[in-house]
Short mmCIF file of C-alpha atoms and ligand atoms in Angstrom, two decimals:
data_model
loop_
_atom_site.label_atom_id
_atom_site.label_comp_id
_atom_site.label_asym_id
_atom_site.label_seq_id
_atom_site.Cartn_x
_atom_site.Cartn_y
_atom_site.Cartn_z
CA MET A 1489 -38.75 2.13 -43.57
CA ASN A 1490 -38.62 3.09 -47.24
CA SER A 1491 -37.65 6.62 -48.13
CA ASN A 1492 -40.06 8.55 -50.34
CA ILE A 1493 -37.81 8.18 -53.35
CA GLU A 1494 -37.53 4.40 -52.85
CA LEU A 1495 -41.32 4.18 -52.80
CA LEU A 1496 -41.45 6.07 -56.08
CA GLU A 1497 -38.91 3.70 -57.60
CA GLN A 1498 -40.95 0.66 -56.53
CA ASN A 1499 -44.39 1.93 -57.38
CA ASP A 1500 -43.90 4.09 -60.47
CA PRO A 1501 -40.80 3.00 -62.36
CA ALA A 1502 -41.70 5.09 -65.42
CA VAL A 1503 -41.77 8.41 -63.55
CA TYR A 1504 -38.77 7.34 -61.46
CA ALA A 1505 -36.74 6.61 -64.61
CA ALA A 1506 -37.60 10.00 -66.12
CA LEU A 1507 -36.58 11.70 -62.88
CA ARG A 1508 -33.20 9.96 -62.86
CA GLY A 1509 -32.81 10.77 -66.57
CA GLU A 1510 -33.42 14.46 -65.94
CA GLU A 1511 -30.92 14.44 -63.05
CA SER A 1512 -28.30 12.97 -65.33
CA ARG A 1513 -29.13 15.44 -68.13
CA GLN A 1514 -28.72 18.35 -65.73
CA ARG A 1515 -25.38 17.00 -64.51
CA SER A 1516 -23.78 16.14 -67.83
CA GLY A 1517 -24.45 19.31 -69.83
CA ILE A 1518 -23.81 23.02 -69.42
CA GLU A 1519 -26.95 25.02 -68.76
CA LEU A 1520 -26.74 28.47 -70.36
CA ILE A 1521 -30.43 29.37 -70.59
CA PRO A 1522 -30.42 32.67 -68.64
CA SER A 1523 -33.80 32.05 -66.98
CA GLU A 1524 -32.77 28.67 -65.53
CA ASN A 1525 -30.78 27.76 -62.46
CA TYR A 1526 -30.08 24.94 -60.00
CA THR A 1527 -31.93 25.50 -56.76
CA PHE A 1528 -30.64 24.91 -53.24
CA PRO A 1529 -30.88 21.39 -51.75
CA GLU A 1530 -32.92 22.85 -48.86
CA VAL A 1531 -35.39 24.21 -51.42
CA LEU A 1532 -35.80 20.75 -52.96
CA ALA A 1533 -36.47 19.41 -49.44
CA THR A 1534 -39.18 22.01 -48.65
CA LEU A 1535 -40.82 21.64 -52.08
CA GLY A 1536 -41.27 17.92 -51.53
CA SER A 1537 -42.60 18.45 -48.00
CA VAL A 1538 -45.97 18.14 -46.25
CA PHE A 1539 -46.64 21.84 -46.83
CA THR A 1540 -47.98 20.75 -50.20
CA ASN A 1541 -50.91 19.10 -48.35
CA LYS A 1542 -52.21 22.33 -46.86
CA TYR A 1543 -54.87 24.79 -48.01
CA SER A 1544 -54.06 28.31 -46.80
CA GLU A 1545 -56.39 30.68 -48.64
CA GLY A 1546 -56.04 34.15 -47.15
CA TYR A 1547 -53.02 35.67 -45.42
CA PRO A 1548 -51.29 34.98 -42.06
CA GLY A 1549 -53.74 35.56 -39.21
CA ARG A 1550 -56.70 35.82 -41.67
CA ARG A 1551 -57.23 32.43 -43.27
CA TYR A 1552 -60.30 30.61 -44.53
CA TYR A 1553 -59.20 27.21 -43.16
CA GLY A 1554 -58.02 25.98 -39.75
CA GLY A 1555 -54.66 24.43 -38.90
CA GLN A 1556 -52.49 27.38 -39.97
CA GLU A 1557 -50.00 27.54 -37.08
CA PHE A 1558 -47.02 26.54 -39.19
CA THR A 1559 -48.09 27.92 -42.57
CA ASP A 1560 -48.51 31.33 -40.90
CA GLN A 1561 -44.98 31.02 -39.54
CA ILE A 1562 -43.43 30.28 -42.92
CA GLU A 1563 -45.39 32.90 -44.84
CA ASN A 1564 -44.46 35.56 -42.27
CA LEU A 1565 -40.83 34.49 -42.52
CA ALA A 1566 -40.95 34.68 -46.31
CA ARG A 1567 -42.59 38.14 -46.29
CA ASP A 1568 -40.24 39.59 -43.65
CA ARG A 1569 -37.18 38.23 -45.41
CA ALA A 1570 -38.38 39.56 -48.77
CA LYS A 1571 -38.81 43.03 -47.26
CA ALA A 1572 -35.32 42.90 -45.76
CA VAL A 1573 -33.61 41.58 -48.88
CA PHE A 1574 -35.27 44.00 -51.31
CA ARG A 1575 -35.53 46.95 -48.87
CA CYS A 1576 -39.26 47.38 -49.47
CA GLU A 1577 -42.34 48.07 -47.39
CA HIS A 1578 -44.55 45.18 -48.42
CA ALA A 1579 -44.20 41.74 -50.00
CA ASN A 1580 -46.73 39.28 -51.39
CA VAL A 1581 -45.13 35.85 -51.81
CA GLN A 1582 -48.19 33.92 -53.03
CA PRO A 1583 -48.15 34.36 -56.86
CA LEU A 1584 -47.96 30.91 -58.41
CA SER A 1585 -45.42 32.07 -60.96
CA GLY A 1586 -44.07 35.08 -62.79
CA SER A 1587 -46.93 35.54 -65.22
CA ALA A 1588 -49.53 35.46 -62.43
CA MET A 1589 -47.57 38.02 -60.41
CA ASN A 1590 -47.62 40.54 -63.28
CA GLN A 1591 -51.29 39.89 -63.97
CA ALA A 1592 -52.03 40.53 -60.28
CA VAL A 1593 -50.34 43.93 -60.51
CA TYR A 1594 -52.15 45.07 -63.67
CA LEU A 1595 -55.54 43.78 -62.56
CA GLY A 1596 -55.17 45.08 -59.02
CA LEU A 1597 -54.04 48.62 -59.80
CA LEU A 1598 -55.67 49.37 -63.17
CA GLU A 1599 -58.97 49.05 -65.02
CA PRO A 1600 -59.33 47.03 -68.23
CA GLY A 1601 -58.49 49.28 -71.18
CA ASP A 1602 -56.03 51.40 -69.19
CA THR A 1603 -52.73 52.27 -70.84
CA ILE A 1604 -49.45 50.58 -69.84
CA MET A 1605 -46.04 51.33 -71.36
CA ALA A 1606 -43.66 48.39 -71.71
CA MET A 1607 -40.93 47.13 -74.02
CA ASP A 1608 -41.75 45.41 -77.29
CA LEU A 1609 -41.29 41.62 -77.22
CA SER A 1610 -38.65 41.47 -79.95
CA HIS A 1611 -36.61 44.16 -78.17
CA GLY A 1612 -36.60 42.31 -74.86
CA GLY A 1613 -40.06 42.52 -73.28
CA HIS A 1614 -41.87 39.51 -71.83
CA LEU A 1615 -45.13 38.00 -73.12
CA THR A 1616 -46.90 39.45 -70.07
CA HIS A 1617 -45.72 42.92 -71.11
CA GLY A 1618 -48.53 43.17 -73.62
CA ALA A 1619 -47.62 40.79 -76.43
CA PRO A 1620 -50.70 40.65 -78.68
CA VAL A 1621 -50.97 36.85 -78.13
CA SER A 1622 -51.20 37.22 -74.34
CA HIS A 1623 -54.49 37.80 -72.52
CA MET A 1624 -52.97 40.88 -70.90
CA GLY A 1625 -52.25 42.29 -74.36
CA LYS A 1626 -55.96 42.04 -75.14
CA LEU A 1627 -57.19 43.39 -71.79
CA PHE A 1628 -55.01 46.49 -71.51
CA ASN A 1629 -53.86 49.13 -73.97
CA PHE A 1630 -50.13 48.50 -74.20
CA ILE A 1631 -47.85 51.09 -75.76
CA ARG A 1632 -44.69 49.22 -76.69
CA TYR A 1633 -41.39 51.08 -76.67
CA VAL A 1634 -38.24 49.86 -78.37
CA THR A 1635 -34.47 50.09 -78.16
CA ASP A 1636 -32.28 52.66 -79.85
CA PRO A 1637 -30.76 51.13 -83.02
CA SER A 1638 -27.51 53.09 -82.54
CA ASP A 1639 -26.44 51.28 -79.36
CA GLY A 1640 -29.25 48.85 -78.51
CA SER A 1641 -30.12 50.49 -75.20
CA VAL A 1642 -33.63 51.65 -74.22
CA ASP A 1643 -34.52 54.74 -76.25
CA TYR A 1644 -35.36 56.99 -73.27
CA ASP A 1645 -36.19 60.00 -75.45
CA GLN A 1646 -38.77 57.95 -77.29
CA VAL A 1647 -40.11 56.56 -73.98
CA ARG A 1648 -40.63 60.13 -72.74
CA LYS A 1649 -42.31 61.26 -75.98
CA ASP A 1650 -44.64 58.23 -75.92
CA ALA A 1651 -45.43 58.83 -72.26
CA LEU A 1652 -46.37 62.47 -72.89
CA THR A 1653 -48.53 61.45 -75.86
CA HIS A 1654 -50.29 58.40 -74.39
CA LYS A 1655 -50.42 59.29 -70.67
CA PRO A 1656 -49.97 55.74 -69.35
CA LYS A 1657 -51.26 54.74 -65.90
CA LEU A 1658 -48.25 52.47 -65.45
CA VAL A 1659 -44.70 52.54 -66.82
CA LEU A 1660 -42.94 49.18 -66.83
CA CYS A 1661 -39.25 48.41 -67.21
CA GLY A 1662 -37.39 45.14 -66.63
CA TYR A 1663 -37.04 42.62 -69.42
CA THR A 1664 -36.50 39.07 -70.51
CA SER A 1665 -33.84 39.38 -73.22
CA TYR A 1666 -32.20 42.76 -72.69
CA PRO A 1667 -28.51 42.54 -71.79
CA ARG A 1668 -28.09 46.07 -70.42
CA ASP A 1669 -28.68 47.76 -67.09
CA ILE A 1670 -31.69 50.05 -66.63
CA ASP A 1671 -31.66 53.78 -65.87
CA TYR A 1672 -34.31 53.74 -63.13
CA ALA A 1673 -33.89 57.44 -62.38
CA LYS A 1674 -34.86 58.29 -65.97
CA PHE A 1675 -37.89 56.01 -65.90
CA LYS A 1676 -38.99 57.46 -62.57
CA ALA A 1677 -38.66 61.04 -63.86
CA ILE A 1678 -40.70 60.21 -66.99
CA ALA A 1679 -43.41 58.44 -64.98
CA ASP A 1680 -43.61 61.35 -62.53
CA GLU A 1681 -44.15 63.80 -65.39
CA VAL A 1682 -47.35 61.99 -66.37
CA GLY A 1683 -48.35 60.71 -62.92
CA ALA A 1684 -47.84 57.03 -63.76
CA ILE A 1685 -47.11 54.14 -61.38
CA THR A 1686 -43.54 52.84 -61.74
CA MET A 1687 -42.99 49.10 -62.00
CA THR A 1688 -39.91 46.97 -62.59
CA ASP A 1689 -40.29 43.35 -63.61
CA ALA A 1690 -37.00 42.03 -62.19
CA SER A 1691 -37.86 38.40 -63.00
CA HIS A 1692 -34.51 37.76 -64.62
CA PHE A 1693 -32.17 39.71 -62.37
CA GLY A 1694 -34.04 39.59 -59.03
CA GLY A 1695 -31.24 37.49 -57.57
CA LEU A 1696 -28.65 40.04 -58.66
CA VAL A 1697 -30.62 42.83 -56.96
CA ALA A 1698 -30.98 40.64 -53.85
CA GLY A 1699 -27.24 39.95 -53.90
CA GLU A 1700 -26.57 43.68 -54.28
CA ALA A 1701 -24.69 43.21 -57.54
CA MET A 1702 -27.22 45.31 -59.49
CA ASN A 1703 -29.25 48.42 -58.69
CA ASN A 1704 -32.43 48.13 -56.64
CA PRO A 1705 -35.37 50.04 -58.21
CA PHE A 1706 -36.74 50.88 -54.73
CA ASP A 1707 -33.62 53.02 -54.17
CA PHE A 1708 -34.90 55.20 -57.03
CA GLY A 1709 -38.40 55.54 -55.60
CA PHE A 1710 -40.13 52.84 -57.66
CA ASP A 1711 -43.60 51.76 -56.55
CA ILE A 1712 -43.67 48.09 -57.57
CA VAL A 1713 -41.04 45.43 -58.21
CA THR A 1714 -42.01 41.95 -59.30
CA THR A 1715 -39.64 39.02 -59.56
CA THR A 1716 -39.79 35.33 -60.19
CA THR A 1717 -38.09 33.27 -57.50
CA HIS A 1718 -36.66 30.51 -59.72
CA LYS A 1719 -34.30 32.42 -62.04
CA SER A 1720 -31.22 34.24 -60.69
CA LEU A 1721 -32.66 34.09 -57.15
CA ARG A 1722 -32.20 30.30 -57.29
CA GLY A 1723 -35.40 29.43 -55.41
CA PRO A 1724 -38.54 27.40 -56.19
CA ARG A 1725 -40.80 28.21 -59.17
CA GLY A 1726 -42.87 31.17 -58.00
CA GLY A 1727 -43.29 34.92 -58.06
CA MET A 1728 -43.34 37.84 -55.63
CA VAL A 1729 -44.90 41.28 -55.76
CA LEU A 1730 -42.88 43.79 -53.73
CA CYS A 1731 -44.27 47.27 -53.26
CA ARG A 1732 -44.52 50.48 -51.31
CA LYS A 1733 -47.09 50.65 -48.50
CA PRO A 1734 -49.82 52.57 -50.38
CA PHE A 1735 -50.16 49.68 -52.86
CA ALA A 1736 -50.08 46.85 -50.31
CA LYS A 1737 -53.82 46.34 -49.77
CA LYS A 1738 -54.71 46.45 -53.47
CA ILE A 1739 -51.91 44.01 -54.35
CA ASP A 1740 -52.88 41.51 -51.66
CA LYS A 1741 -56.56 41.63 -52.67
CA SER A 1742 -55.58 41.23 -56.30
CA VAL A 1743 -53.47 38.10 -55.72
CA PHE A 1744 -56.14 36.58 -53.45
CA PRO A 1745 -59.10 36.46 -53.89
CA GLY A 1746 -58.80 38.41 -57.17
CA LEU A 1747 -56.64 36.10 -59.23
CA GLN A 1748 -55.77 32.95 -57.30
CA GLY A 1749 -57.15 30.46 -54.82
CA GLY A 1750 -54.96 28.51 -52.40
CA PRO A 1751 -51.28 29.43 -52.39
CA HIS A 1752 -48.70 26.67 -52.86
CA MET A 1753 -47.39 26.62 -49.30
CA ASN A 1754 -44.56 24.24 -50.16
CA ALA A 1755 -43.29 26.90 -52.58
CA VAL A 1756 -43.83 29.67 -50.00
CA ALA A 1757 -41.73 27.66 -47.52
CA ALA A 1758 -39.07 27.26 -50.18
CA ILE A 1759 -39.14 31.01 -50.90
CA ALA A 1760 -38.51 31.63 -47.19
CA VAL A 1761 -35.49 29.30 -47.36
CA THR A 1762 -34.21 31.02 -50.52
CA LEU A 1763 -34.45 34.49 -48.99
CA LYS A 1764 -32.42 33.41 -45.95
CA LYS A 1765 -29.75 32.17 -48.36
CA ALA A 1766 -29.94 35.47 -50.26
CA GLN A 1767 -28.83 37.34 -47.12
CA THR A 1768 -25.53 35.46 -46.88
CA GLU A 1769 -22.10 36.70 -47.91
CA GLU A 1770 -21.85 33.59 -50.09
CA PHE A 1771 -24.88 34.66 -52.12
CA LYS A 1772 -23.49 38.17 -52.59
CA GLN A 1773 -20.32 36.61 -53.97
CA TYR A 1774 -22.44 34.39 -56.20
CA ALA A 1775 -24.28 37.42 -57.63
CA GLN A 1776 -20.97 39.21 -58.32
CA GLN A 1777 -19.55 36.10 -59.98
CA VAL A 1778 -22.59 35.77 -62.26
CA LEU A 1779 -21.77 39.23 -63.64
CA ILE A 1780 -18.04 38.56 -63.93
CA ASN A 1781 -18.74 35.32 -65.78
CA SER A 1782 -21.22 37.02 -68.09
CA LYS A 1783 -18.75 39.77 -69.06
CA THR A 1784 -15.92 37.28 -69.49
CA LEU A 1785 -18.02 35.02 -71.70
CA ALA A 1786 -19.29 37.97 -73.76
CA ASN A 1787 -15.77 39.31 -74.32
CA ALA A 1788 -14.42 35.89 -75.26
CA LEU A 1789 -17.24 35.36 -77.76
CA MET A 1790 -16.80 38.82 -79.30
CA SER A 1791 -13.05 38.42 -79.72
CA ASN A 1792 -13.81 35.29 -81.76
CA GLN A 1793 -16.11 36.73 -84.44
CA ALA A 1794 -19.40 36.66 -82.51
CA THR A 1795 -21.71 39.68 -82.87
CA LEU A 1796 -23.58 40.49 -79.68
CA ILE A 1797 -26.75 42.58 -79.63
CA THR A 1798 -25.84 45.93 -78.00
CA GLY A 1799 -22.16 44.95 -78.27
CA GLY A 1800 -21.91 43.34 -74.84
CA THR A 1801 -23.63 42.91 -71.50
CA ASP A 1802 -24.12 44.63 -68.13
CA ASN A 1803 -26.07 41.78 -66.59
CA HIS A 1804 -26.20 37.98 -66.52
CA MET A 1805 -27.08 37.48 -70.19
CA MET A 1806 -26.13 38.19 -73.76
CA VAL A 1807 -27.86 37.80 -77.12
CA VAL A 1808 -25.74 36.50 -80.00
CA ASP A 1809 -26.76 37.39 -83.56
CA THR A 1810 -25.96 33.94 -84.98
CA VAL A 1811 -26.93 34.89 -88.54
CA ALA A 1812 -24.45 37.77 -88.60
CA SER A 1813 -21.79 35.80 -86.73
CA PHE A 1814 -21.95 32.33 -88.26
CA GLY A 1815 -24.59 32.36 -91.01
CA LEU A 1816 -26.83 30.15 -88.86
CA ASP A 1817 -30.34 30.98 -87.68
CA GLY A 1818 -31.01 30.70 -83.95
CA ARG A 1819 -32.87 27.42 -84.18
CA ARG A 1820 -29.98 25.77 -86.01
CA ALA A 1821 -27.45 27.28 -83.56
CA GLU A 1822 -29.47 25.97 -80.61
CA GLU A 1823 -29.60 22.50 -82.20
CA VAL A 1824 -25.85 22.43 -82.91
CA LEU A 1825 -25.08 23.43 -79.30
CA ASP A 1826 -27.54 20.82 -78.00
CA LYS A 1827 -25.42 18.22 -79.78
CA VAL A 1828 -22.42 19.19 -77.65
CA GLN A 1829 -24.58 19.34 -74.49
CA ILE A 1830 -24.45 23.12 -74.19
CA THR A 1831 -28.02 24.31 -73.65
CA THR A 1832 -29.06 27.76 -74.93
CA ASN A 1833 -32.28 29.11 -76.40
CA LYS A 1834 -33.11 30.59 -79.76
CA GLN A 1835 -33.97 34.24 -79.45
CA ILE A 1836 -35.60 36.92 -81.56
CA ILE A 1837 -33.47 40.03 -81.94
CA PRO A 1838 -34.71 43.64 -82.30
CA ASP A 1839 -36.78 43.98 -85.51
CA ASP A 1840 -35.92 40.39 -86.39
CA PRO A 1841 -36.54 39.67 -90.09
CA LEU A 1842 -36.92 35.95 -89.25
CA PRO A 1843 -39.95 34.31 -87.54
CA PRO A 1844 -40.02 33.57 -83.75
CA LEU A 1845 -39.46 29.80 -84.10
CA ARG A 1846 -36.51 30.36 -86.46
CA PRO A 1847 -35.16 33.70 -85.23
CA SER A 1848 -31.79 35.34 -85.81
CA GLY A 1849 -30.09 34.69 -82.50
CA ILE A 1850 -29.56 32.76 -79.31
CA ARG A 1851 -29.68 33.92 -75.71
CA ILE A 1852 -26.96 32.87 -73.29
CA GLY A 1853 -26.72 33.46 -69.52
CA THR A 1854 -24.47 32.56 -66.64
CA PRO A 1855 -26.61 32.08 -63.47
CA ALA A 1856 -26.77 28.27 -63.64
CA ALA A 1857 -23.13 27.73 -64.65
CA THR A 1858 -22.06 30.03 -61.82
CA THR A 1859 -24.12 28.02 -59.32
CA ARG A 1860 -21.99 25.00 -60.27
CA GLY A 1861 -18.86 26.94 -59.37
CA MET A 1862 -17.62 27.92 -62.82
CA VAL A 1863 -15.39 31.01 -62.97
CA GLY A 1864 -13.84 33.27 -65.61
CA SER A 1865 -11.32 30.80 -67.03
CA ASP A 1866 -14.15 28.27 -67.47
CA MET A 1867 -16.09 30.90 -69.44
CA GLU A 1868 -13.19 31.26 -71.86
CA GLN A 1869 -13.16 27.50 -72.33
CA LEU A 1870 -16.91 27.56 -72.90
CA ALA A 1871 -16.66 30.35 -75.46
CA GLY A 1872 -14.12 28.25 -77.36
CA TRP A 1873 -16.50 25.29 -77.54
CA ILE A 1874 -19.43 27.48 -78.61
CA ILE A 1875 -17.39 29.14 -81.39
CA ASP A 1876 -15.85 25.86 -82.62
CA SER A 1877 -19.29 24.22 -82.75
CA LEU A 1878 -21.04 27.08 -84.56
CA LYS A 1879 -18.20 27.62 -87.05
CA ALA A 1880 -18.38 24.02 -88.26
CA PRO A 1881 -21.96 22.88 -87.65
CA GLU A 1882 -21.71 20.00 -90.18
CA ASP A 1883 -18.49 18.52 -88.80
CA GLU A 1884 -19.98 15.64 -86.79
CA ALA A 1885 -16.60 14.29 -85.67
CA ASN A 1886 -15.61 17.67 -84.31
CA LEU A 1887 -18.97 18.05 -82.54
CA GLU A 1888 -18.56 14.61 -80.98
CA ARG A 1889 -15.06 15.55 -79.75
CA ILE A 1890 -16.45 18.72 -78.17
CA ARG A 1891 -19.35 16.81 -76.61
CA CYS A 1892 -16.89 14.43 -74.90
CA GLU A 1893 -14.83 17.36 -73.63
CA VAL A 1894 -17.94 19.10 -72.27
CA GLU A 1895 -19.06 15.94 -70.51
CA ALA A 1896 -15.66 15.43 -68.89
CA PHE A 1897 -15.54 19.11 -67.90
CA CYS A 1898 -18.96 18.85 -66.22
CA THR A 1899 -17.81 16.09 -63.85
CA ARG A 1900 -15.64 18.76 -62.16
CA PHE A 1901 -18.70 20.84 -61.25
CA PRO A 1902 -21.23 19.08 -59.02
CA VAL A 1903 -24.87 20.19 -59.25
CA PRO A 1904 -26.25 21.15 -55.81
CA GLY A 1905 -28.90 18.74 -54.58
CA ILE A 1906 -28.21 15.92 -57.05
C1 PLP B 2015 -39.72 34.67 -66.78
C2 PLP B 2015 -40.39 35.97 -66.82
C3 PLP B 2015 -41.75 36.12 -66.42
C4 PLP B 2015 -42.70 34.98 -66.21
O1 PLP B 2015 -42.38 33.98 -65.39
P1 PLP B 2015 -43.11 32.55 -65.46
O2 PLP B 2015 -42.76 32.00 -64.13
O3 PLP B 2015 -42.54 31.82 -66.61
O4 PLP B 2015 -44.59 32.78 -65.60
C5 PLP B 2015 -42.27 37.40 -66.37
N1 PLP B 2015 -41.52 38.47 -66.70
C6 PLP B 2015 -40.25 38.35 -67.12
C7 PLP B 2015 -39.47 39.59 -67.49
C8 PLP B 2015 -39.65 37.12 -67.20
O5 PLP B 2015 -38.39 37.03 -67.66
#
């Protein structure tokens, strides 16, 4: 009998060739985009499974279609494991991705026009945190706070002043390009003063909270935590809304039938698998190593003329001001590093004078490299290649030498599941 992949090869050579090409690309370069990772082989198996055939509108025990014996089992497993891993009272594992999970929270708990406080996009907020181009930015009244120019951390005094002035219904922390830890106690105190709901969007560092390497907002009394499942958590593409009991009903109704139809049960099965992995000692060590690697890489870059936004990192990522460091804009820096098979992404920096598609920096993170087994000494090697490439972006011979070294280096670090 032919395996599924052999059938694909026979019957759709074009898609098969692209799939093999992507596998080879992922193996032969170093992935430093902080929102990306390599998932577990068991997750790949469940994603490509028969659960994708099934409609499961509703929740376990209350579905709109028959035949739910096994889908109920996996969704209950995913929910129970999520509650255990994140120490929370309720979990919804159906959001189709991170953006949908945030929309479900806003739409489920607030009315259109209500005020939400969140971080400005150029200072680290996500599009779904009220960027004017996003639908959420049009539907709700977002008050955008910024970072303190003196040290780059959240300006908590300003957050408090804004909260007292604008009386938000919801205060949101948790970011997409902010390299520092978050003072949850301060946010909680500010929100309590004005009676606002507290929410953390842990999309980027959810895996580090799960692995107990970073603080858990629920330990500080937060109401809502959202996280994607495909970033540092290393699971399938998806999102989860985790919350305290009083919000459970509204959140569930908001995800379905409010926002979505049938959940992707193959992804829900894969989330269950991921959350079992997240409970292992191995995953805790992984989460710790992500942080060690991030600090090591940041220090190595800074001791070789790189300027980092906020002067370092407390989490899995850093933002390099490439204009200040190397006289290159972020787009050019990203292109130069692509040539040596080191993948990063251009990044706007706080109050960036340059436009978003040609911003002043790049964003670098360690979750994917750590999944491949890279450790501190490898980060120092990596920093050397990054610096050498960005210092001499026109030196094609030098870039080609570095590319060959990177490719040889990568053969030492197998990618799980490929
Ligand atoms: C990645 C991210 C999201 C959105 O996730 P998608 O799966 O891309 O929709 C939301 N919030 C934050 C902070 C993120 O970093």
